[in-house]
XYZ file of C-alpha atoms in Angstrom:
362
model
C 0.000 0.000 0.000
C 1.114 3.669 -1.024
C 1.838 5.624 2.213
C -0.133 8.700 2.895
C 0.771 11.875 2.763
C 0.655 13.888 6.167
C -2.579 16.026 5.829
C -0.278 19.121 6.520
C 0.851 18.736 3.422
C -2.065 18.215 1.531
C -3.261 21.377 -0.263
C -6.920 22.857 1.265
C -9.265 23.203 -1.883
C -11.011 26.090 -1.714
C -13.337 25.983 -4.755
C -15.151 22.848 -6.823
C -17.899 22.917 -9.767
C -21.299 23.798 -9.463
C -22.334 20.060 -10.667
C -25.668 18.422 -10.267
C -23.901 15.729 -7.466
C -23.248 19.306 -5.498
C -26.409 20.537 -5.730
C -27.790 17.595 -4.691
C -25.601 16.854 -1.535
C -26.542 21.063 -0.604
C -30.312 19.904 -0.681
C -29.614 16.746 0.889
C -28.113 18.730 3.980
C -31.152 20.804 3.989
C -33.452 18.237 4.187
C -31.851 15.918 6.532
C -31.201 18.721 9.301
C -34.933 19.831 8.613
C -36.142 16.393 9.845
C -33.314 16.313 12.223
C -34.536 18.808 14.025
C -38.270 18.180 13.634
C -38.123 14.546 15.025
C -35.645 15.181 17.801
C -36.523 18.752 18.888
C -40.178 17.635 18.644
C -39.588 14.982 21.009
C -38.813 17.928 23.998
C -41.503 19.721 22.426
C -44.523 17.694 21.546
C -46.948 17.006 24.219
C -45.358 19.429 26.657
C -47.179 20.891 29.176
C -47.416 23.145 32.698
C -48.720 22.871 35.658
C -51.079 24.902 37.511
C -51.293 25.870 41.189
C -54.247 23.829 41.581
C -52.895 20.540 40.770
C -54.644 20.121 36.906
C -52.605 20.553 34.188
C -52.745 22.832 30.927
C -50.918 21.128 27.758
C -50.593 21.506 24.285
C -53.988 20.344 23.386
C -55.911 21.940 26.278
C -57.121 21.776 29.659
C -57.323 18.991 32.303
C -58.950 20.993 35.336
C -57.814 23.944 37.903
C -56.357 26.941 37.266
C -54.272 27.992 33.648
C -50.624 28.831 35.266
C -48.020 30.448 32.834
C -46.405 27.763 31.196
C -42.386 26.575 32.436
C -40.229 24.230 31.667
C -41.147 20.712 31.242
C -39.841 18.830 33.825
C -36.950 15.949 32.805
C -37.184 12.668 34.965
C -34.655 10.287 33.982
C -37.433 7.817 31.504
C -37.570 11.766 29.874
C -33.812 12.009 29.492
C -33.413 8.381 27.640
C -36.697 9.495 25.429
C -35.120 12.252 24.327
C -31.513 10.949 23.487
C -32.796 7.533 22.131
C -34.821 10.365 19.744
C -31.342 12.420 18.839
C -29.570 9.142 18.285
C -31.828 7.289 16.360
C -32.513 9.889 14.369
C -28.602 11.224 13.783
C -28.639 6.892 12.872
C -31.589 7.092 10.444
C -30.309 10.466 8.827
C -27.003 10.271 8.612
C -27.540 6.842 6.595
C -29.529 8.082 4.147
C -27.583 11.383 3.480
C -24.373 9.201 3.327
C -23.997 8.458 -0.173
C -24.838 11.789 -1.494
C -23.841 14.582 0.995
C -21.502 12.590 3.325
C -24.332 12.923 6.143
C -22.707 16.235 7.972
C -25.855 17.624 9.422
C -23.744 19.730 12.017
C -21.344 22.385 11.258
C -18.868 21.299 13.720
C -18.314 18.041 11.637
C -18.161 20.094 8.464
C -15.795 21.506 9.985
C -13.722 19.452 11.089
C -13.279 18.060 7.880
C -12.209 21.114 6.257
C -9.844 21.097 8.571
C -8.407 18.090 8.178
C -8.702 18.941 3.991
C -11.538 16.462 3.158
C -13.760 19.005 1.651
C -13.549 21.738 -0.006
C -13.781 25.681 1.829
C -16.539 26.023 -1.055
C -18.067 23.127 0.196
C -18.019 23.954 3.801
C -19.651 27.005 3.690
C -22.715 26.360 1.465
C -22.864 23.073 3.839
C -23.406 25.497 7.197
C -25.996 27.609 4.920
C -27.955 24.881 3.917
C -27.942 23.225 8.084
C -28.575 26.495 9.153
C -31.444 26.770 6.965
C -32.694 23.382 7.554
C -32.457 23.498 11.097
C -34.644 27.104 11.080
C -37.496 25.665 8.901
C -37.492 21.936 10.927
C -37.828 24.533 14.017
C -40.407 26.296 12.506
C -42.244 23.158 11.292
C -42.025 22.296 15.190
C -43.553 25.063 15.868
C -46.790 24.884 13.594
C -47.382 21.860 14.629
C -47.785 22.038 18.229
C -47.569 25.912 19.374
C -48.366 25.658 23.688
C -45.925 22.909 23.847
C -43.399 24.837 21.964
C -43.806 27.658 24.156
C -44.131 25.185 27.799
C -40.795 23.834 26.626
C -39.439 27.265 25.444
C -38.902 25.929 22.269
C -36.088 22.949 22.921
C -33.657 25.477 22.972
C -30.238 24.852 24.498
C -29.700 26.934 27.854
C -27.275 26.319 30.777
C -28.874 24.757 33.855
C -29.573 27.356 36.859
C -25.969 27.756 38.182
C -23.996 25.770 36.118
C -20.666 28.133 35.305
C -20.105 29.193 31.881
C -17.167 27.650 31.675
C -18.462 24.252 32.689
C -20.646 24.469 29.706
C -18.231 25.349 27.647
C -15.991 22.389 28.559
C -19.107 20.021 28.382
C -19.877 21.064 24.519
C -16.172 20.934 24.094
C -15.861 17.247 25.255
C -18.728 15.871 23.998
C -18.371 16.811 20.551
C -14.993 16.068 20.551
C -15.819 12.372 21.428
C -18.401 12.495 18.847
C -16.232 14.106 15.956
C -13.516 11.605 16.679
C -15.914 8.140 16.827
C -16.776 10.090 12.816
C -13.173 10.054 11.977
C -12.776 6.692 13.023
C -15.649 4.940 11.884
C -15.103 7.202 8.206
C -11.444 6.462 7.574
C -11.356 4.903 4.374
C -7.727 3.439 4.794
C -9.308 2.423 8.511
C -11.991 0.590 6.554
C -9.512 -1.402 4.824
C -8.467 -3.170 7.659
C -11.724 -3.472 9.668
C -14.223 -4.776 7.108
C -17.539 -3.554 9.274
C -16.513 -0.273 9.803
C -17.974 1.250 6.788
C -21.478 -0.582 7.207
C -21.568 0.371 10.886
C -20.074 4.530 10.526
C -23.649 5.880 10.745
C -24.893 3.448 13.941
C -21.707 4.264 15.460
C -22.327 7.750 15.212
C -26.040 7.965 16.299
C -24.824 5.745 19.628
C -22.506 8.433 20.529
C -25.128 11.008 19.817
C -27.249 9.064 22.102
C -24.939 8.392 24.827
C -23.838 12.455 24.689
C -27.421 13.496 25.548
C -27.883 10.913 28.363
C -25.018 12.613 29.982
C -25.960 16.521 29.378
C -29.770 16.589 28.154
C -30.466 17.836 31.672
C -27.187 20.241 32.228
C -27.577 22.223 29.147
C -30.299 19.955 26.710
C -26.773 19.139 24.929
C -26.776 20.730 21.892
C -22.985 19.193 20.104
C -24.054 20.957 17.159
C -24.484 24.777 16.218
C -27.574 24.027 13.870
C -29.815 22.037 16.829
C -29.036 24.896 18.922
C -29.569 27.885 15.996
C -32.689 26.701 14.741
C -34.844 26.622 18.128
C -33.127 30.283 19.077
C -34.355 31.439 15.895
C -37.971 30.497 16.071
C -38.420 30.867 19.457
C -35.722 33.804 20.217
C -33.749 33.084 23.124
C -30.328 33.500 22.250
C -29.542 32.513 26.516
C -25.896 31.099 26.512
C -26.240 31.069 22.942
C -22.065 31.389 22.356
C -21.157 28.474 23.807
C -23.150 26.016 21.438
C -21.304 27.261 18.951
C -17.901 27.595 20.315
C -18.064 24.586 22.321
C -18.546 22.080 19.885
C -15.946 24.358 17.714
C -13.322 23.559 20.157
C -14.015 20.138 20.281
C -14.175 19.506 16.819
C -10.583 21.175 16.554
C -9.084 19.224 19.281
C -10.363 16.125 17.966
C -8.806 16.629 14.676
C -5.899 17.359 15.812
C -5.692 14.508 17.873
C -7.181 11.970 15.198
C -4.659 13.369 12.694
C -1.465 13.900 14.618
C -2.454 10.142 16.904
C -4.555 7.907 15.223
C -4.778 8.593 11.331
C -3.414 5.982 8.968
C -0.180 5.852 7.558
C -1.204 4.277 4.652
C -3.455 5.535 1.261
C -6.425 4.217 0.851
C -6.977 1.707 -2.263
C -9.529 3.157 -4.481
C -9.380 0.314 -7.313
C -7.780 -2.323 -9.017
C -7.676 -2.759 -12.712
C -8.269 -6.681 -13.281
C -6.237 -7.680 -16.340
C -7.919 -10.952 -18.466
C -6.557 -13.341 -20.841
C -6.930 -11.677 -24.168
C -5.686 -8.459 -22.583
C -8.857 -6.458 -22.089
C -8.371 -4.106 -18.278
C -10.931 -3.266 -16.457
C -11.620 -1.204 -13.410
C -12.803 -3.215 -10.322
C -16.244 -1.602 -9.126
C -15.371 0.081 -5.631
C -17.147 -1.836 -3.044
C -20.230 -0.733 -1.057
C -18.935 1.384 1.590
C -20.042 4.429 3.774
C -18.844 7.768 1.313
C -18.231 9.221 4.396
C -18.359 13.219 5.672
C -15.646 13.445 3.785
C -18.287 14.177 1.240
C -18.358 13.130 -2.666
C -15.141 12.813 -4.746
C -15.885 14.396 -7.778
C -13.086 14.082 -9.054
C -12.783 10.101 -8.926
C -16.317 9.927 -9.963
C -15.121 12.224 -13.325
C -12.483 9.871 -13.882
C -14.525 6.562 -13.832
C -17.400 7.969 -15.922
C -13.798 9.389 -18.642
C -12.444 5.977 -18.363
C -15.796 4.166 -19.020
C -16.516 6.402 -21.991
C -13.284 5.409 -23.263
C -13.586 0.982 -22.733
C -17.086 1.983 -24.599
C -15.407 3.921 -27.461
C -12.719 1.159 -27.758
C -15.256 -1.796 -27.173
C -13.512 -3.070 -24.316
C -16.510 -2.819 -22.455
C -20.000 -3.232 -21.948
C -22.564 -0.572 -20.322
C -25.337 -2.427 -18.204
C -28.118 -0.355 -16.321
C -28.055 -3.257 -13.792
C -24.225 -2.731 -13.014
C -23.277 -0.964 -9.353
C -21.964 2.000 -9.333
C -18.142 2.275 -8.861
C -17.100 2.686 -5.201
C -14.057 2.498 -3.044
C -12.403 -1.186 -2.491
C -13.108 -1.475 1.034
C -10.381 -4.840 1.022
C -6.930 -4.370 3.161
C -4.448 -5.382 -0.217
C -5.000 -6.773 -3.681
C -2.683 -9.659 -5.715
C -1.847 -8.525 -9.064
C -2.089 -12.389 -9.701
C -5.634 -12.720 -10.660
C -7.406 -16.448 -10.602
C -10.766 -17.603 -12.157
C -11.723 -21.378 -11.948
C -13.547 -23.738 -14.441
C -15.237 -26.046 -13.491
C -15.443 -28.749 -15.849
C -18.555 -30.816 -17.138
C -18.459 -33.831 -15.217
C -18.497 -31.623 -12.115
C -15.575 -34.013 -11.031
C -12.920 -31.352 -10.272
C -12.160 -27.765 -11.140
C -9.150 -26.651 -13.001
C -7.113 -23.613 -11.331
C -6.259 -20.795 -14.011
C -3.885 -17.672 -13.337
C -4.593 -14.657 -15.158
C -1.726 -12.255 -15.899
């Protein structure tokens, strides 16, 4: 395998074309943080309610009895607390999957990112990314909203705010760590020259990553309603407009996702390139490229650039009859194996079924 350049040395793209797989990965990133924050903000939000001095209770849909008090915040027991992460995890799981293959699955600016940072998209990239989370998370917020207005308000809208005495900088150092550990389990589980070497790490990237979503907000839903990502917390602020301790759920998870780039890169990165295909040479001559195995694309985003050089290359096995276009055939992805021979076998088995007949192909 070719040994990888140190990412310090790799040049930080700052522009790409305007192409329809672009596009697409921009709406993508709208549309995933829009549901995002519709399913797991409307879990703190739907059904809220307040109570009243008299003991009944006024919620979202109307009154059970007593006296209307002005509505507060809903009050988090723990079977709350593991509702409402099991909602951000699963969700994060669910969206992040589905996103995968044609944005990369960000859906939070601090992974974005930390990905520019460590040169896996493009500057171009990462800012329209942030626009369209931004955006998403605003109208999911809003959506919130229409749907169920007195809970919104009883829960203040799911916004992020510090608990009643909890320091500043305590929050700030809880954002910090928990998006670090959550940015780092996304480097790990994205690695493509990781994947190489640990065969279920590509199929598992976007479970991994909604578990450590989930486990994050079991540990500071009830400190700060853990936000770990700027768009979660913008969204709500927007729509409802409390911008309370607003700072630090953006330069909390920030920090983290710095620190945990620089400790994934400098620490635990592979030294080795990924293998992105083999050609497979056959007996009268004819190469062709091995299709890139299934594998998670990764918030590293879409490689363009490989994907323009498979479609040049297949024009050309077309133009030369070398090949054979199929509307059934997979799409060409990454190799996900650890090496490949260049000693390439293919067995016949004869017609008597007694035996098969080993054949190396140079």
């Amino acid at each position: 395998m070719k040994a990888r350049v140190p990412f310090f040395r790799e040049k930080l793209k700052l522009v790409e074309p305007m192409s329809g797989s672009f596009l697409k990965a921009l709406w993508t990133e709208y549309l995933c943080t829009l549901f995002f924050l519709y399913l797991a903000v409307g879990s703190i939000v739907f059904g809220c309610s307040s109570t009243d001095v008299s003991g009944g209770t006024t919620g979202s849909t109307g009154s059970s009895g007593g006296t209307t008090a002005t509505p507060t915040d809903c009050l988090l027991d723990n079977s709350r607390v593991v509702s409402i992460a099991m909602s951000f995890g699963f969700t994060v799981f669910v969206l992040v999957y589905v996103a995968a293959a044609f944005s990369g699955g960000h859906l939070n600016p601090a992974i974005s990112l930390a990905f520019l940072l460590a040169k896996k998209i493009s500057l171009q990239r990462f800012v329209c990314y942030v626009i369209s989370q931004l955006a998403g998370a605003m109208t999911g917020s809003a959506l919130v909203y229409a749907t169920d207005k007195a809970g919104f308000s009883a829960a203040k809208g799911g916004c992020n705010r510090l608990l009643a005495g909890l320091p500043l900088g305590a929050g700030w150092l809880l954002e910090s760590l928990l998006t670090f550990l959550l940015v780092f389990v996304v480097f790990t589980a994205t690695d493509q020259a990781r994947a190489q070497s640990t065969a279920h790490l590509p199929i598992l990237a976007p479970a991994g990553i909604g578990f450590a979503v989930f486990v994050c907000h079991l540990a500071a839903v009830a400190l700060d309603g853990c936000s770990i990502n700027p768009a979660r917390s913008f969204g709500p602020a927007v729509v409802y407009g409390d911008w309370t301790h607003h700072w630090i759920f953006w330069v909390g998870p920030f920090t983290g996702a710095f620190v945990a780039f620089l400790v994934y890169e400098f620490t635990f990165r592979p030294s080795q390139e990924p293998i992105k295909s083999v050609d497979y040479r056959y007996e009268d001559g004819k190469t062709v490229q091995s299709t890139r195995l299934p594998g998670y694309s990764g918030v590293s985003g879409l490689d363009a650039e490989q994907d323009a050089e498979d479609e040049r290359r297949e024009a050309a096995d077309l133009e030369a009859g070398m090949a054979k276009k199929s509307k059934h055939s997979p799409a060409r992805r990454r190799d996900t194996a650890e090496e490949f021979s260049t000693i390439y076998e293919d067995v016949h088995v004869n017609a008597s079924g007694a035996g098969s007949e080993l054949q190396t192909l140079t």
